[in-house]
Coordinates of C-alpha atoms in Angstrom, one line a residue:
Chain E
M1 CA 0.0 0.0 0.1
R2 CA 2.9 2.4 0.6
Y3 CA 4.1 1.7 -2.9
L4 CA 0.5 2.9 -4.1
A5 CA 0.6 6.1 -2.0
L6 CA 4.1 6.9 -3.2
F7 CA 3.1 6.3 -6.8
C8 CA -0.2 8.4 -6.5
S9 CA 1.8 11.2 -5.1
I10 CA 4.3 11.1 -8.1
L11 CA 1.5 10.9 -10.4
M12 CA -0.3 13.9 -9.2
A13 CA 2.9 16.0 -8.7
P14 CA 2.7 18.0 -12.0
L15 CA -1.0 19.0 -11.1
F16 CA 0.3 20.7 -7.9
A17 CA 3.2 22.1 -9.7
G18 CA 1.1 24.1 -12.2
R19 CA 2.1 22.0 -15.1
A20 CA -1.0 20.1 -15.6
E21 CA -1.6 21.3 -19.0
A22 CA 1.4 19.4 -20.3
V23 CA 0.3 16.1 -18.6
E24 CA -1.9 13.6 -20.5
F25 CA -4.2 11.2 -18.6
L26 CA -5.4 8.3 -20.5
F27 CA -7.9 5.9 -19.0
S28 CA -8.5 2.5 -20.5
G29 CA -9.8 -0.9 -19.2
Y30 CA -10.3 -4.5 -20.1
G31 CA -12.4 -7.4 -19.0
T32 CA -13.3 -11.0 -19.5
V33 CA -16.4 -12.8 -18.7
S34 CA -16.3 -16.5 -19.1
Y35 CA -18.0 -19.7 -18.3
S36 CA -16.2 -23.1 -17.9
V37 CA -17.5 -26.6 -17.3
S38 CA -15.8 -29.9 -17.3
D39 CA -17.1 -33.6 -17.1
R40 CA -15.5 -34.4 -13.7
P41 CA -16.9 -33.8 -10.2
Y42 CA -13.4 -32.6 -9.1
A43 CA -12.0 -29.3 -9.7
Y44 CA -9.4 -28.6 -12.3
Q45 CA -7.3 -25.4 -11.9
R46 CA -9.1 -24.8 -8.7
F47 CA -12.5 -23.8 -10.1
I48 CA -13.6 -25.9 -13.1
D49 CA -15.7 -28.9 -12.4
D50 CA -19.0 -30.3 -13.7
H51 CA -21.1 -27.7 -11.9
G52 CA -19.7 -25.0 -14.2
T53 CA -18.0 -21.8 -13.1
I54 CA -17.7 -18.1 -14.1
L55 CA -14.6 -17.8 -11.8
S56 CA -11.7 -19.5 -13.8
D57 CA -11.1 -16.6 -16.3
T58 CA -13.4 -13.8 -15.3
I59 CA -11.5 -10.6 -14.6
L60 CA -12.1 -6.8 -14.9
G61 CA -9.3 -4.3 -15.0
M62 CA -8.7 -0.4 -15.3
Q63 CA -5.5 1.2 -16.4
L64 CA -4.4 4.9 -15.9
D65 CA -1.6 6.2 -18.1
T66 CA -0.1 9.4 -17.3
R67 CA 2.3 10.9 -19.9
F68 CA 4.2 13.7 -18.4
N69 CA 6.2 14.3 -21.6
N70 CA 7.8 12.2 -24.2
H71 CA 10.4 10.8 -21.7
F72 CA 8.3 10.3 -18.5
S73 CA 5.3 8.3 -17.9
A74 CA 3.5 6.6 -15.2
T75 CA 1.1 3.5 -15.4
L76 CA -1.3 2.3 -12.8
Q77 CA -3.4 -0.8 -13.4
G78 CA -5.8 -2.3 -11.0
R79 CA -7.8 -5.4 -11.5
V80 CA -10.5 -7.5 -9.8
A81 CA -10.5 -11.3 -10.2
P82 CA -11.6 -14.4 -7.9
A83 CA -9.8 -14.2 -4.7
I84 CA -6.8 -16.8 -3.7
D85 CA -8.2 -16.5 -0.2
P86 CA -11.2 -18.8 -0.1
E87 CA -12.9 -16.5 2.6
E88 CA -13.0 -13.7 0.0
H89 CA -14.9 -14.0 -3.2
W90 CA -13.1 -11.2 -5.2
D91 CA -9.7 -9.8 -4.9
P92 CA -9.2 -6.3 -5.9
K93 CA -5.4 -5.8 -6.7
I94 CA -2.9 -3.3 -7.9
S95 CA -1.2 -5.2 -10.7
W96 CA 0.9 -2.4 -12.1
A97 CA 2.3 0.7 -10.6
F98 CA 5.3 2.0 -12.3
L99 CA 7.1 5.0 -13.5
S100 CA 8.8 5.0 -16.9
W101 CA 11.7 6.8 -18.1
K102 CA 12.8 6.8 -21.9
P103 CA 15.8 8.9 -22.1
T104 CA 16.5 8.1 -25.8
D105 CA 14.9 5.7 -28.5
N106 CA 17.0 2.8 -27.3
W107 CA 16.6 2.9 -23.4
L108 CA 13.7 2.4 -21.3
L109 CA 13.9 2.3 -17.4
R110 CA 11.0 1.5 -15.3
A111 CA 10.6 1.2 -11.6
G112 CA 7.7 0.2 -9.5
K113 CA 5.3 -2.7 -9.4
M114 CA 5.5 -4.7 -12.7
R115 CA 4.9 -8.1 -14.5
V116 CA 7.7 -10.6 -14.3
P117 CA 8.6 -11.1 -17.9
L118 CA 8.7 -14.8 -18.0
Y119 CA 6.4 -15.5 -21.0
L120 CA 5.5 -14.2 -24.3
N121 CA 2.2 -13.0 -22.9
A122 CA 3.2 -12.4 -19.2
E123 CA 2.4 -8.8 -19.3
N124 CA -0.9 -8.8 -21.1
K125 CA -2.1 -12.3 -19.7
D126 CA -5.2 -10.7 -18.0
V127 CA -6.2 -9.0 -21.3
G128 CA -8.1 -11.4 -23.3
V129 CA -8.6 -9.3 -26.4
T130 CA -4.7 -9.4 -27.0
F131 CA -4.6 -13.0 -27.9
D132 CA -7.0 -15.4 -29.7
V133 CA -7.1 -18.4 -27.3
V134 CA -9.6 -18.6 -24.6
R135 CA -7.1 -19.4 -21.9
L136 CA -3.1 -19.3 -22.1
P137 CA -1.8 -22.9 -21.4
G138 CA -1.7 -23.5 -17.7
E139 CA 1.1 -26.0 -18.4
I140 CA 3.2 -22.9 -18.9
Y141 CA 1.4 -19.9 -17.5
G142 CA 0.6 -21.9 -14.3
L143 CA 4.2 -22.3 -13.3
A144 CA 5.3 -18.7 -12.7
P145 CA 6.7 -18.4 -9.1
T146 CA 5.0 -15.0 -8.9
S147 CA 3.4 -13.0 -11.6
D148 CA 4.4 -9.4 -10.1
F149 CA 7.4 -8.0 -8.5
V150 CA 8.3 -4.5 -7.1
G151 CA 11.6 -3.5 -8.4
A152 CA 13.3 -2.1 -11.5
S153 CA 13.8 -3.0 -15.1
I154 CA 16.1 -1.7 -17.8
N155 CA 15.2 -2.1 -21.5
K156 CA 17.7 -1.6 -24.3
T157 CA 16.9 -1.8 -28.0
W158 CA 19.1 -2.2 -30.9
S159 CA 17.5 -1.5 -34.3
V160 CA 19.1 -3.5 -37.3
N161 CA 17.4 -2.3 -40.5
D162 CA 13.7 -2.7 -39.6
D163 CA 14.1 -5.4 -36.9
D164 CA 14.7 -4.9 -33.2
W165 CA 16.8 -6.7 -30.7
I166 CA 15.7 -6.0 -27.2
L167 CA 17.4 -6.9 -24.0
D168 CA 15.3 -6.7 -20.7
A169 CA 17.1 -7.0 -17.4
Y170 CA 14.8 -6.8 -14.1
W171 CA 15.2 -7.2 -10.5
G172 CA 12.8 -7.0 -7.5
R173 CA 10.7 -8.8 -5.0
G174 CA 7.3 -10.1 -5.0
D175 CA 5.1 -12.3 -2.7
T176 CA 2.6 -14.9 -3.4
D177 CA 0.8 -17.9 -1.9
I178 CA 1.5 -21.5 -2.5
R179 CA -1.8 -23.4 -2.9
V180 CA -2.0 -27.0 -1.6
Y181 CA -5.2 -29.1 -1.9
L182 CA -5.3 -32.0 0.6
R183 CA -7.8 -34.6 -0.4
D184 CA -8.5 -35.9 3.1
G185 CA -6.6 -33.8 5.6
V186 CA -4.8 -35.0 8.7
P187 CA -7.2 -35.7 11.7
G188 CA -6.7 -33.0 14.4
T189 CA -4.0 -31.1 12.4
L190 CA -5.0 -30.2 8.9
A191 CA -8.6 -30.0 7.4
A192 CA -9.2 -31.4 4.1
G193 CA -9.3 -28.7 1.2
E194 CA -7.3 -25.8 0.0
H195 CA -4.4 -24.4 2.2
Y196 CA -2.3 -21.6 1.3
S197 CA 1.3 -20.8 2.4
P198 CA 2.7 -17.2 2.0
L199 CA 6.0 -16.8 0.2
E200 CA 8.3 -13.8 -0.3
I201 CA 10.3 -14.1 -3.6
E202 CA 13.2 -12.4 -5.1
M203 CA 13.1 -12.3 -8.9
R204 CA 15.9 -11.4 -11.3
G205 CA 16.6 -12.3 -15.0
M206 CA 17.2 -11.2 -18.5
V207 CA 15.2 -11.6 -21.6
L208 CA 16.5 -11.3 -25.1
T209 CA 13.9 -10.8 -27.8
Y210 CA 14.3 -10.5 -31.6
H211 CA 11.2 -8.8 -33.1
R212 CA 11.0 -8.9 -36.9
K213 CA 9.1 -6.1 -38.7
R214 CA 6.6 -8.5 -40.0
N215 CA 5.6 -9.3 -36.4
D216 CA 7.6 -12.4 -35.7
T217 CA 9.0 -12.6 -32.2
Y218 CA 11.7 -14.9 -30.8
R219 CA 12.6 -14.7 -27.2
V220 CA 15.0 -16.4 -24.7
G221 CA 15.1 -15.8 -21.0
F222 CA 17.2 -16.7 -18.0
H223 CA 15.7 -16.0 -14.6
L224 CA 16.6 -16.7 -11.0
A225 CA 13.7 -16.9 -8.5
T226 CA 14.5 -17.1 -4.7
P227 CA 11.4 -17.9 -2.9
R228 CA 11.5 -17.6 0.9
A229 CA 8.9 -19.4 3.1
I230 CA 7.6 -17.2 5.9
H231 CA 5.5 -18.0 9.1
G232 CA 8.0 -20.8 10.0
N233 CA 7.3 -22.8 7.0
T234 CA 10.1 -24.8 5.2
W235 CA 10.7 -27.1 2.3
S236 CA 12.0 -30.6 2.5
Y237 CA 12.7 -33.0 -0.3
D238 CA 13.9 -36.0 1.3
L239 CA 11.8 -38.7 3.1
A240 CA 12.9 -41.1 5.8
L241 CA 11.4 -44.6 6.1
V242 CA 10.3 -45.3 9.8
S243 CA 9.5 -49.0 10.9
P244 CA 7.5 -49.0 14.0
L245 CA 7.1 -52.8 13.8
P246 CA 9.0 -55.6 11.9
G247 CA 7.8 -55.5 8.3
V248 CA 5.8 -52.4 8.7
S249 CA 7.1 -49.0 7.6
Y250 CA 5.9 -45.5 6.6
Y251 CA 7.5 -42.4 5.2
T252 CA 7.9 -39.2 7.0
D253 CA 9.8 -35.8 6.3
T254 CA 10.3 -34.9 9.9
A255 CA 12.9 -37.4 10.9
P256 CA 16.4 -36.3 12.4
G257 CA 18.8 -35.8 9.6
I258 CA 16.3 -34.6 6.9
Q259 CA 17.4 -31.3 5.4
T260 CA 14.9 -28.5 5.5
Y261 CA 15.1 -25.2 3.6
D262 CA 13.4 -21.9 4.5
Q263 CA 14.8 -20.5 1.0
I264 CA 15.6 -22.1 -2.2
T265 CA 17.0 -21.0 -5.4
M266 CA 15.3 -21.8 -8.7
P267 CA 17.1 -21.0 -12.0
I268 CA 14.5 -20.8 -14.8
F269 CA 15.0 -20.9 -18.6
S270 CA 12.3 -19.9 -21.1
L271 CA 12.0 -19.9 -24.8
G272 CA 9.2 -18.3 -26.8
T273 CA 8.2 -17.6 -30.3
S274 CA 5.4 -16.3 -32.4
I275 CA 5.8 -16.7 -36.2
N276 CA 3.4 -15.4 -38.9
L277 CA 3.4 -18.2 -41.6
F278 CA 2.0 -18.3 -45.0
D279 CA -1.8 -17.7 -45.7
D280 CA -2.5 -15.9 -42.3
Y281 CA -1.3 -18.9 -40.2
T282 CA 0.5 -18.0 -37.0
L283 CA 2.5 -20.4 -34.9
S284 CA 3.3 -19.7 -31.3
A285 CA 5.3 -21.8 -29.0
E286 CA 7.0 -21.6 -25.6
Y287 CA 9.1 -23.8 -23.4
F288 CA 9.8 -23.4 -19.6
H289 CA 12.3 -25.2 -17.5
S290 CA 12.8 -24.7 -13.7
Q291 CA 14.7 -26.6 -11.1
V292 CA 15.7 -26.3 -7.5
Q293 CA 19.4 -25.6 -7.2
E294 CA 19.8 -27.0 -3.8
V295 CA 18.3 -30.5 -4.7
G296 CA 18.9 -32.6 -7.9
G297 CA 15.8 -34.1 -9.7
I298 CA 13.3 -31.3 -8.5
T299 CA 12.6 -29.9 -12.0
H300 CA 9.5 -28.8 -14.0
D301 CA 9.5 -28.8 -17.9
G302 CA 6.4 -27.2 -19.5
G303 CA 5.6 -26.2 -23.2
Y304 CA 3.0 -25.7 -25.9
V305 CA 2.6 -25.3 -29.6
T306 CA -0.4 -23.3 -30.9
L307 CA -1.4 -23.2 -34.6
Q308 CA -4.0 -20.6 -35.5
K309 CA -5.3 -19.2 -38.8
R310 CA -7.1 -16.0 -39.2
I311 CA -10.1 -16.2 -41.7
D312 CA -11.6 -12.6 -41.9
K313 CA -13.1 -12.1 -38.4
W314 CA -12.7 -15.9 -37.3
T315 CA -9.6 -17.4 -35.8
P316 CA -9.7 -21.2 -35.2
Y317 CA -6.8 -22.7 -33.3
V318 CA -5.4 -25.8 -31.8
T319 CA -3.0 -26.2 -29.1
F320 CA -0.9 -29.2 -27.7
A321 CA 0.7 -28.6 -24.2
G322 CA 2.5 -30.7 -21.7
L323 CA 4.0 -30.2 -18.2
H324 CA 6.1 -32.8 -16.5
S325 CA 8.1 -32.9 -13.1
G326 CA 11.3 -34.3 -12.6
S327 CA 11.6 -38.0 -11.5
R328 CA 12.4 -37.2 -7.8
L329 CA 9.1 -35.2 -7.4
I330 CA 7.1 -38.0 -9.3
D331 CA 8.6 -40.8 -7.2
R332 CA 8.0 -38.9 -4.0
Y333 CA 4.4 -38.7 -5.0
R334 CA 4.1 -42.2 -5.8
M335 CA 5.8 -43.5 -2.7
L336 CA 3.9 -41.4 -0.3
S337 CA 0.5 -42.3 -2.1
E338 CA 1.1 -46.0 -2.3
S339 CA 2.4 -46.4 1.3
S340 CA -0.1 -47.2 4.1
V341 CA 0.4 -49.0 7.4
P342 CA -2.2 -51.7 8.6
N343 CA -4.8 -50.6 11.2
L344 CA -3.2 -52.6 13.8
V345 CA -0.3 -50.2 14.1
P346 CA -1.0 -47.5 16.8
G347 CA -1.9 -44.2 15.2
A348 CA -2.3 -45.8 11.7
A349 CA -4.9 -43.4 10.6
L350 CA -2.9 -40.5 11.5
I351 CA 0.3 -41.9 9.8
N352 CA -1.7 -42.8 6.6
A353 CA -3.4 -39.4 6.3
S354 CA 0.0 -37.7 6.9
Q355 CA 1.5 -39.7 4.0
R356 CA -1.4 -38.7 1.7
A357 CA -1.1 -35.0 2.8
L358 CA 2.6 -35.1 2.1
A359 CA 1.9 -36.5 -1.4
D360 CA -0.7 -33.8 -2.1
S361 CA 1.6 -31.1 -0.9
A362 CA 4.2 -31.9 -3.6
A363 CA 4.1 -29.4 -6.4
A364 CA 4.4 -32.2 -9.0
F365 CA 2.9 -32.3 -12.5
D366 CA 2.5 -34.9 -15.3
Q367 CA -0.1 -34.1 -17.8
T368 CA -0.7 -33.3 -21.5
S369 CA -3.7 -31.4 -23.1
W370 CA -5.2 -30.8 -26.6
T371 CA -7.2 -27.6 -27.1
T372 CA -9.2 -26.7 -30.2
G373 CA -11.1 -23.4 -30.2
I374 CA -12.3 -20.6 -32.4
T375 CA -12.5 -16.9 -31.7
Y376 CA -14.7 -14.2 -33.4
A377 CA -13.5 -10.7 -33.4
F378 CA -16.2 -8.1 -33.7
S379 CA -13.3 -5.6 -33.5
P380 CA -9.7 -5.9 -32.1
I381 CA -11.1 -4.8 -28.8
S382 CA -14.2 -7.0 -28.7
K383 CA -13.7 -10.9 -29.0
V384 CA -16.1 -13.9 -28.3
K385 CA -14.3 -17.2 -27.9
G386 CA -15.1 -20.8 -27.3
E387 CA -12.8 -23.8 -26.8
W388 CA -12.7 -27.4 -25.9
T389 CA -9.7 -28.9 -23.8
N390 CA -8.9 -32.5 -23.2
V391 CA -6.6 -33.0 -20.3
R392 CA -4.9 -36.3 -19.6
T393 CA -3.3 -36.6 -16.3
G394 CA -0.5 -38.9 -15.7
N395 CA 1.3 -40.1 -12.5
V396 CA 0.5 -37.1 -10.2
H397 CA -2.7 -34.9 -9.9
G398 CA -1.1 -31.7 -10.9
F399 CA -3.7 -29.0 -11.5
V400 CA -6.5 -31.5 -10.3
D401 CA -8.0 -31.3 -6.8
A402 CA -8.4 -35.1 -6.2
P403 CA -11.5 -36.3 -4.7
S404 CA -11.7 -37.3 -1.0
G405 CA -10.4 -40.9 -0.5
G406 CA -9.5 -41.3 -4.2
S407 CA -7.1 -40.1 -6.9
A408 CA -7.2 -38.5 -10.2
L409 CA -4.3 -40.2 -11.8
N410 CA -4.3 -41.3 -15.5
Q411 CA -7.7 -39.5 -16.0
N412 CA -9.2 -37.8 -19.1
L413 CA -10.9 -34.5 -18.3
N414 CA -13.0 -32.5 -20.9
I415 CA -13.2 -28.9 -20.5
L416 CA -15.7 -26.5 -22.4
T417 CA -15.2 -22.7 -21.9
F418 CA -16.9 -19.7 -23.6
S419 CA -15.9 -16.3 -23.0
Y420 CA -16.2 -12.7 -24.1
S421 CA -13.2 -10.2 -23.9
F422 CA -13.3 -6.5 -24.3
A423 CA -11.1 -3.5 -23.9
F424 CA -11.7 0.2 -24.1
Chain N
M1 CA -26.0 -7.6 -77.4
N2 CA -22.2 -7.9 -76.6
K3 CA -21.8 -4.3 -77.8
I4 CA -24.5 -3.1 -75.5
L5 CA -22.9 -5.0 -72.5
I6 CA -19.5 -3.5 -73.2
T7 CA -20.9 -0.1 -73.5
S8 CA -22.8 -0.5 -70.2
L9 CA -19.6 -1.8 -68.4
L10 CA -17.7 1.1 -69.7
S11 CA -20.3 3.7 -68.7
L12 CA -20.3 1.9 -65.2
S13 CA -16.6 2.1 -64.7
F14 CA -16.7 5.7 -65.8
W15 CA -19.2 6.5 -63.1
F16 CA -17.5 4.6 -60.4
P17 CA -15.3 7.1 -58.5
P18 CA -11.8 5.9 -57.6
S19 CA -11.3 4.8 -54.2
S20 CA -10.5 7.4 -51.8
S21 CA -7.0 5.9 -51.0
D22 CA -5.9 6.0 -54.8
A23 CA -7.2 9.5 -55.2
E24 CA -5.8 11.3 -52.3
S25 CA -2.4 12.1 -50.8
V26 CA -1.3 12.8 -47.4
V27 CA 1.4 15.5 -46.3
V28 CA 3.3 14.9 -43.2
I29 CA 4.2 18.1 -41.7
G30 CA 6.4 19.4 -39.1
H31 CA 7.5 22.4 -37.3
P32 CA 10.2 24.4 -39.2
G33 CA 13.6 23.0 -38.4
L34 CA 12.4 19.4 -38.6
P35 CA 14.2 17.5 -41.3
K36 CA 12.5 15.4 -44.2
L37 CA 11.6 12.0 -43.0
D38 CA 11.6 8.6 -44.7
V39 CA 8.7 6.3 -44.3
T40 CA 10.5 4.0 -41.9
T41 CA 11.0 6.8 -39.6
I42 CA 7.5 7.9 -39.7
Q43 CA 6.5 4.3 -39.1
K44 CA 8.7 4.1 -35.9
L45 CA 7.4 7.4 -34.7
Y46 CA 3.6 6.5 -35.1
T47 CA 4.1 3.1 -33.5
G48 CA 5.9 4.4 -30.4
R49 CA 9.2 2.7 -31.3
S50 CA 11.0 6.1 -31.7
I51 CA 10.5 9.4 -29.9
E52 CA 13.2 11.5 -31.4
I53 CA 14.9 12.6 -34.6
N54 CA 18.6 13.1 -34.8
G55 CA 18.6 13.2 -30.9
K56 CA 15.9 15.7 -30.7
S57 CA 12.6 14.7 -29.0
V58 CA 9.4 15.0 -31.1
T59 CA 5.7 14.7 -30.4
V60 CA 3.6 13.0 -33.1
V61 CA -0.2 13.7 -33.4
N62 CA -2.9 11.6 -35.0
V63 CA -6.3 12.7 -36.4
V64 CA -9.2 10.9 -34.5
P65 CA -10.1 7.5 -35.9
N66 CA -12.6 7.2 -38.8
N67 CA -11.2 10.4 -40.3
K68 CA -10.7 9.9 -43.9
T69 CA -7.0 11.6 -43.8
R70 CA -6.2 9.1 -40.9
K71 CA -7.3 6.2 -43.0
I72 CA -5.1 7.2 -46.0
F73 CA -2.2 7.9 -43.8
L74 CA -2.3 4.6 -42.1
E75 CA -2.6 2.8 -45.5
K76 CA 0.1 4.7 -47.2
F77 CA 2.7 5.2 -44.4
L78 CA 2.2 2.4 -42.1
A79 CA 0.7 -0.1 -44.4
Q80 CA -2.2 -0.9 -41.8
D81 CA -5.9 -0.3 -41.6
E82 CA -7.7 1.1 -38.6
E83 CA -8.3 -2.2 -37.1
K84 CA -4.6 -3.4 -37.2
Y85 CA -3.5 0.1 -35.8
L86 CA -6.0 -0.2 -32.9
A87 CA -5.1 -3.8 -32.2
Y88 CA -1.3 -2.9 -32.2
W89 CA -1.8 0.0 -29.7
T90 CA -4.3 -2.2 -27.5
V91 CA -1.4 -4.8 -27.1
R92 CA 1.3 -2.1 -26.6
R93 CA -0.7 -0.1 -24.0
F94 CA -1.5 -3.5 -22.1
I95 CA 2.0 -4.6 -21.9
G96 CA 3.1 -1.4 -20.4
K97 CA 5.0 0.0 -23.5
G98 CA 3.2 3.3 -23.8
T99 CA 0.2 4.9 -25.2
P100 CA -1.0 6.0 -28.8
P101 CA -0.2 9.3 -30.1
K102 CA -2.5 12.2 -29.1
E103 CA -5.6 12.5 -31.2
L104 CA -6.9 15.7 -32.6
G105 CA -10.3 16.4 -34.2
S106 CA -9.5 17.7 -37.7
N107 CA -6.8 18.7 -40.2
E108 CA -7.1 22.3 -38.9
D109 CA -6.4 21.1 -35.4
V110 CA -3.4 19.2 -36.5
I111 CA -2.0 22.4 -38.4
A112 CA -2.6 24.6 -35.3
F113 CA -1.0 22.0 -33.1
V114 CA 2.1 21.8 -35.1
Q115 CA 2.5 25.6 -35.6
S116 CA 2.4 26.0 -31.9
H117 CA 4.7 23.2 -30.8
A118 CA 8.3 23.2 -32.0
D119 CA 8.6 19.5 -31.7
A120 CA 5.4 18.5 -33.3
I121 CA 4.7 16.3 -36.3
G122 CA 1.4 15.6 -37.8
Y123 CA -0.4 15.0 -41.1
I124 CA -3.0 16.6 -43.2
S125 CA -4.6 15.9 -46.5
A126 CA -2.9 17.1 -49.5
D127 CA -5.9 18.7 -50.6
E128 CA -5.3 21.2 -47.9
S129 CA -3.2 22.9 -50.3
R130 CA -3.4 26.1 -48.3
L131 CA -0.7 24.9 -46.2
P132 CA 0.2 27.8 -43.9
A133 CA 3.5 29.4 -44.0
G134 CA 5.8 28.4 -41.2
L135 CA 5.2 24.6 -41.7
N136 CA 7.7 22.2 -43.1
V137 CA 6.6 19.3 -45.4
L138 CA 8.4 16.2 -44.1
N139 CA 7.1 13.7 -46.5
E140 CA 4.2 13.2 -49.0
M141 CA 2.5 10.2 -50.4

């Protein structure tokens, strides 16, 4: 909030300095109203199940751009979307609040609250009219450690003929909540359902983009995320095998000698491209790799390929996406899920529930998806879209909230979504 | 019969007016002291990729959407139509890379703005041959 107050005072400074006539205020806004329904009773990406929901993609945002002169400007963007906190229905949030200084054509410096430039559509991911798919693939866009940071960025452009090479470097801090969905909970300790752990994250990175005049984009990024758990939470990746009785054993992550971390380091590598092919075909693809530096085998690899074709006002498209975690995460999930002790062991119910809760708390993914959809553009700022997605889960639940007492491994989910996006 | 048909087609084509894009030219104007500009530079200025000429800051202005002069300017200088230009600036605005040029109501407003701002660049219809003294023609198509 203190950032917002500082930002507003800077924004209004020219008014009080008597130079208001030179300042331009430009209001704009965007929104998406959507409805999604799946053929499964359990939730996918938190909201989508067979009851249907408007919450998965619905969003409303406003933006104020203040142009002091050609070189200085300020941008403030607020948005309302479904809340992460289950006790709140809607979450109003300042998503951007930054000052820009463009001293020359080739330099752009920004400071304040900004988007982490992890993906092709990281900055505009909330603005549905700026892309033709209904939902940007969760196999990539669901992996960001945090979407926003407060800090600074430097952008240098080299123009070669009509093409641009752009280097972005940024550094800052953000915060977020890790969501964990427990199928069954742990009696007397943790309730079944959603749980959130707050994190503070330091983000830094560099992105090199090659932008051709005919609107082809190629980008490569190296990022370093340093999440730090707060409120006494820690990460642990090792498991100990405990044998309370001969021939009976179970896993735990709280035994002596197991290393815990209140901060980890995650190098992230990202690739992306959007290429205009022949006959109004466009190919977009992105790849994302992250790992935990302190521990081997804790990795995530995600990617997608989208082919779309513009036919007058219509844009049909097809997307294939995949997301897989490293073997250590998958194995951990499998060991914990498959392990149980017989009821004759004292505290068996608690032990078994704890193992399942540990399995559910692993941020592990193993899924692929096919999506086909179509967009109709009334204008560049008014689009109606529809798509069908088939998700196949593998050896872990990933984005699925597994049902109580069961699992959602090796499942097929079909999701239908309709949306209307606008901007003004 | 064929002669009648050909005669009718000729008379029809005679009466069809040429499209506005073919018939009219647009003049890019600037304050005295600003140099002649090539099309690439004008494209960069009107897409926000450039804010200066020879190290000197400049301010470009547009006419409001659906204005005939603007339509011809977008076609001839930017090789875009109104929808593509709107789409471009919608994305650029919502990735935080700036806002579109200031928009003025008419050719007369553009002339007045360029006359009164030393760093200003605009465009008007070439039909406005009564270009006031004190303005520089930077390009014409």
